[in-house]
Each structure stands twice: as structure tokens, then as C-alpha cells.
């Protein structure tokens, strides 16, 4: 089974991005003199709409309106660090490692959410939504530029998406059903406002009832995204096509000592840049260093 997505390595964007910038500028959605969004951010919107600039501009405009409505930049900059760290327990977690293309490897072990569901349900829906926003801001403004900065196979290609392992071991149908609103909320938010951040998705340890589950979750994703989702049998060896064994958790057939409840286990290159410690709370990565986001700072403005 091949997990490689050729769109990630496309060399098409150069001219397309420049034309897209000018179109956005004409619509007063982009500041050419002091760029308000970096090229990788713009490229994600183009890719999401098959490089159709008019469709990409519509989604971009809608996303900008959504960001203003939810005051995203200030929300991220002022988010409480302890709550931020606690919220990570409910969503896909970065292992601290990358796949063979240098794309950050995330893991989502659904069974780990089951004992936390009462705590999750106690969070007001509006605040739960804000938590998802803050974690996506961390992904796009810290993880992606940080992994772009690190050595990777295609050094001229920015990292703009994740590789994800979704682990369905030890989870019952009722547990998945009860979590469906939580899981769907994050998927819908990402599709509209953080397009093309999802790269390869590998579902492992799928139970016998997974086809039923897939029937009611596939509507969360557009056809292009659905094409990136791969369901493995009990043989996980093909994951090593995607991730080097030292960077793949042992439970998935690799050599890395890491579980879903752990903090990121930084590889040697990442550890050197970060001083061996993963920063806590809302942070961005710019000009080769970790920084605190500034209130009012535009999305993508400071991404390295």
C-alpha cells in the first residue's frame, strides 16, 4: 500500500501563488507591501480548491471572516498556558517525530478519550471550540514552520500538513458513537478554515464495526481528503513505508518509546533547535526560534 501523496511535492505553486496574491490584494484580502499571510498558507487554500483561484479566494475570504468573528489571533495569543496543555489530551498529539518527508507525525488514540469524556463534556461548547482553534493555530504557526526549518527530504518544499495515525484499538461502538460530536466538530472546523493541513491518515486497529462507523463519518471530509485516509489490517508493517522505524512508536511497529499520553519525544535535530525541551502553551516559530504570539498578529505573518 502506498501512502505518498504527490500533491505535497508539487512544483506548480510558484506562479499560481503570485497570481493568487494579486487577486487577493485586489479584493483587499492581502497586503502586498507588508505580507499578511505567508506563501504556505496561501498555497494550502489553492490546493484545497484544485488551484482554481476564484474558488480558493472564496474559501480564503470565508476563512478570514471566520477568523475575525472568533478573534482568532488574540484568542491564541492570550490563551491560558495550563488550559492549553490540558486540552491537548483530547485531540491528535504530535509525537515529536516526523515521517520520511519531514512531515510531523501525529497520533490519535481514541480509547484514551473514553475515561476523559465526562471532563470533556463539562467544558462549555463555545470554550471547547476555542480550544480546537488554539490547537490548530499551534499546528500551523509552530509545528509546520518548525518542521520546515528542520532538515527534510525536499528542503525547498514547506511543510504544510500532518501525517496521522488514528488508533481504534480497545474502543467500543458506543464509545465512538458518544464521541462523534467531539470528533466531527474538529474535522468540520479544519476543513473550512485550515484546509489541506491533513496529509496521509492511517487508521490502525480498526474494529469489525468500522465500516458502519465510516458510513457516518465520511461526510465530514471532502472527496479529496477521503482519498488520503487508509485503513490497515492487523499488519502494521506497511507503516514503515511512511515513517522510519526509530521515529515510529513501538506499538505501531516501530522502535520509539512513546505513548499517546506522553509529551513529544523530540528527535536529535528538533531537540538541538529547541534546547531539548518542547515549549509549553501557545507559541509560534519564526526566524529559526520560538516566540510568543502577539495579540493582533495576523495569521501566517510570522511563520518562518
PDB file of C-alpha atoms in Angstrom, residues 115-222:
ATOM      1  CA  UNK A 115     -12.185   7.920  30.552  1.00  0.00           C
ATOM      2  CA  UNK A 116     -11.960  11.674  29.965  1.00  0.00           C
ATOM      3  CA  UNK A 117     -15.349  12.092  28.357  1.00  0.00           C
ATOM      4  CA  UNK A 118     -17.109  13.479  31.427  1.00  0.00           C
ATOM      5  CA  UNK A 119     -14.385  16.085  31.759  1.00  0.00           C
ATOM      6  CA  UNK A 120     -14.694  16.904  28.063  1.00  0.00           C
ATOM      7  CA  UNK A 121     -18.480  17.207  28.264  1.00  0.00           C
ATOM      8  CA  UNK A 122     -18.164  19.584  31.216  1.00  0.00           C
ATOM      9  CA  UNK A 123     -16.389  22.153  29.046  1.00  0.00           C
ATOM     10  CA  UNK A 124     -18.894  24.651  27.595  1.00  0.00           C
ATOM     11  CA  UNK A 125     -19.267  24.108  23.826  1.00  0.00           C
ATOM     12  CA  UNK A 126     -18.020  27.602  22.985  1.00  0.00           C
ATOM     13  CA  UNK A 127     -14.842  27.093  25.006  1.00  0.00           C
ATOM     14  CA  UNK A 128     -14.327  23.638  23.531  1.00  0.00           C
ATOM     15  CA  UNK A 129     -14.491  25.233  20.089  1.00  0.00           C
ATOM     16  CA  UNK A 130     -11.916  27.834  21.122  1.00  0.00           C
ATOM     17  CA  UNK A 131      -9.588  25.082  22.311  1.00  0.00           C
ATOM     18  CA  UNK A 132      -9.702  23.440  18.893  1.00  0.00           C
ATOM     19  CA  UNK A 133      -8.914  26.771  17.247  1.00  0.00           C
ATOM     20  CA  UNK A 134      -5.922  27.350  19.531  1.00  0.00           C
ATOM     21  CA  UNK A 135      -4.505  23.887  18.827  1.00  0.00           C
ATOM     22  CA  UNK A 136      -4.835  24.376  15.070  1.00  0.00           C
ATOM     23  CA  UNK A 137      -3.055  27.705  15.406  1.00  0.00           C
ATOM     24  CA  UNK A 138      -0.214  25.892  17.188  1.00  0.00           C
ATOM     25  CA  UNK A 139      -0.050  23.374  14.358  1.00  0.00           C
ATOM     26  CA  UNK A 140       0.039  25.936  11.560  1.00  0.00           C
ATOM     27  CA  UNK A 141       2.141  28.594  13.281  1.00  0.00           C
ATOM     28  CA  UNK A 142       4.555  26.447  15.277  1.00  0.00           C
ATOM     29  CA  UNK A 143       4.676  22.839  14.093  1.00  0.00           C
ATOM     30  CA  UNK A 144       4.656  23.498  10.347  1.00  0.00           C
ATOM     31  CA  UNK A 145       7.271  26.292  10.241  1.00  0.00           C
ATOM     32  CA  UNK A 146       9.373  24.418  12.812  1.00  0.00           C
ATOM     33  CA  UNK A 147       9.380  21.230  10.729  1.00  0.00           C
ATOM     34  CA  UNK A 148      10.062  23.308   7.606  1.00  0.00           C
ATOM     35  CA  UNK A 149      13.127  24.702   9.389  1.00  0.00           C
ATOM     36  CA  UNK A 150      14.431  21.218  10.223  1.00  0.00           C
ATOM     37  CA  UNK A 151      16.307  19.138   7.621  1.00  0.00           C
ATOM     38  CA  UNK A 152      13.909  17.228   5.382  1.00  0.00           C
ATOM     39  CA  UNK A 153      13.892  15.377   2.081  1.00  0.00           C
ATOM     40  CA  UNK A 154      12.593  18.199  -0.121  1.00  0.00           C
ATOM     41  CA  UNK A 155      14.315  21.141   1.547  1.00  0.00           C
ATOM     42  CA  UNK A 156      12.697  23.730  -0.734  1.00  0.00           C
ATOM     43  CA  UNK A 157       9.188  22.425  -0.035  1.00  0.00           C
ATOM     44  CA  UNK A 158       7.483  23.950   3.017  1.00  0.00           C
ATOM     45  CA  UNK A 159       5.807  21.585   5.444  1.00  0.00           C
ATOM     46  CA  UNK A 160       2.088  22.374   5.382  1.00  0.00           C
ATOM     47  CA  UNK A 161       0.339  19.242   6.629  1.00  0.00           C
ATOM     48  CA  UNK A 162       0.493  16.323   9.036  1.00  0.00           C
ATOM     49  CA  UNK A 163       0.803  12.563   8.830  1.00  0.00           C
ATOM     50  CA  UNK A 164      -1.615  10.997  11.301  1.00  0.00           C
ATOM     51  CA  UNK A 165      -2.121   7.586  12.847  1.00  0.00           C
ATOM     52  CA  UNK A 166      -5.661   7.106  14.179  1.00  0.00           C
ATOM     53  CA  UNK A 167      -5.689   4.195  16.621  1.00  0.00           C
ATOM     54  CA  UNK A 168      -9.052   2.499  17.198  1.00  0.00           C
ATOM     55  CA  UNK A 169      -7.802  -0.252  19.498  1.00  0.00           C
ATOM     56  CA  UNK A 170      -9.846  -1.007  22.631  1.00  0.00           C
ATOM     57  CA  UNK A 171     -12.706   1.247  21.625  1.00  0.00           C
ATOM     58  CA  UNK A 172     -16.347   0.143  21.527  1.00  0.00           C
ATOM     59  CA  UNK A 173     -19.045   1.179  19.091  1.00  0.00           C
ATOM     60  CA  UNK A 174     -20.895   3.035  21.851  1.00  0.00           C
ATOM     61  CA  UNK A 175     -17.756   4.925  22.818  1.00  0.00           C
ATOM     62  CA  UNK A 176     -17.223   6.079  19.242  1.00  0.00           C
ATOM     63  CA  UNK A 177     -20.891   6.999  18.934  1.00  0.00           C
ATOM     64  CA  UNK A 178     -20.757   9.085  22.100  1.00  0.00           C
ATOM     65  CA  UNK A 179     -17.630  10.886  20.846  1.00  0.00           C
ATOM     66  CA  UNK A 180     -18.966  11.558  17.353  1.00  0.00           C
ATOM     67  CA  UNK A 181     -19.882  15.200  18.058  1.00  0.00           C
ATOM     68  CA  UNK A 182     -16.431  15.903  19.518  1.00  0.00           C
ATOM     69  CA  UNK A 183     -14.639  14.257  16.589  1.00  0.00           C
ATOM     70  CA  UNK A 184     -16.841  15.820  13.944  1.00  0.00           C
ATOM     71  CA  UNK A 185     -16.545  19.338  15.348  1.00  0.00           C
ATOM     72  CA  UNK A 186     -12.772  19.398  14.871  1.00  0.00           C
ATOM     73  CA  UNK A 187     -12.993  17.879  11.379  1.00  0.00           C
ATOM     74  CA  UNK A 188     -15.503  20.431  10.145  1.00  0.00           C
ATOM     75  CA  UNK A 189     -13.586  23.357  11.639  1.00  0.00           C
ATOM     76  CA  UNK A 190     -10.384  22.248   9.911  1.00  0.00           C
ATOM     77  CA  UNK A 191     -11.945  21.582   6.505  1.00  0.00           C
ATOM     78  CA  UNK A 192     -13.268  25.102   6.182  1.00  0.00           C
ATOM     79  CA  UNK A 193     -10.622  27.178   7.920  1.00  0.00           C
ATOM     80  CA  UNK A 194      -7.383  25.167   7.917  1.00  0.00           C
ATOM     81  CA  UNK A 195      -7.599  23.461   4.510  1.00  0.00           C
ATOM     82  CA  UNK A 196      -5.045  20.900   3.390  1.00  0.00           C
ATOM     83  CA  UNK A 197      -3.463  20.534   6.824  1.00  0.00           C
ATOM     84  CA  UNK A 198      -4.363  16.845   6.766  1.00  0.00           C
ATOM     85  CA  UNK A 199      -1.892  14.725   4.823  1.00  0.00           C
ATOM     86  CA  UNK A 200      -1.862  10.937   4.994  1.00  0.00           C
ATOM     87  CA  UNK A 201      -4.196   9.453   7.617  1.00  0.00           C
ATOM     88  CA  UNK A 202      -3.641   5.839   8.585  1.00  0.00           C
ATOM     89  CA  UNK A 203      -6.363   4.113  10.611  1.00  0.00           C
ATOM     90  CA  UNK A 204      -4.967   1.187  12.613  1.00  0.00           C
ATOM     91  CA  UNK A 205      -6.567  -1.490  14.783  1.00  0.00           C
ATOM     92  CA  UNK A 206      -9.929  -0.877  13.147  1.00  0.00           C
ATOM     93  CA  UNK A 207     -12.669  -2.991  14.765  1.00  0.00           C
ATOM     94  CA  UNK A 208     -15.070  -5.173  12.798  1.00  0.00           C
ATOM     95  CA  UNK A 209     -17.758  -2.488  13.001  1.00  0.00           C
ATOM     96  CA  UNK A 210     -15.558   0.178  11.393  1.00  0.00           C
ATOM     97  CA  UNK A 211     -17.429   0.060   8.029  1.00  0.00           C
ATOM     98  CA  UNK A 212     -20.542   1.180   9.922  1.00  0.00           C
ATOM     99  CA  UNK A 213     -18.620   3.979  11.607  1.00  0.00           C
ATOM    100  CA  UNK A 214     -17.100   5.045   8.304  1.00  0.00           C
ATOM    101  CA  UNK A 215     -20.597   5.343   6.891  1.00  0.00           C
ATOM    102  CA  UNK A 216     -21.457   8.166   9.285  1.00  0.00           C
ATOM    103  CA  UNK A 217     -18.097   9.940   9.467  1.00  0.00           C
ATOM    104  CA  UNK A 218     -17.081  10.052   5.811  1.00  0.00           C
ATOM    105  CA  UNK A 219     -19.408  13.003   5.284  1.00  0.00           C
ATOM    106  CA  UNK A 220     -17.087  15.099   7.468  1.00  0.00           C
ATOM    107  CA  UNK A 221     -14.487  15.043   4.686  1.00  0.00           C
ATOM    108  CA  UNK A 222     -14.483  16.141   1.065  1.00  0.00           C
TER     109      UNK A 222
END
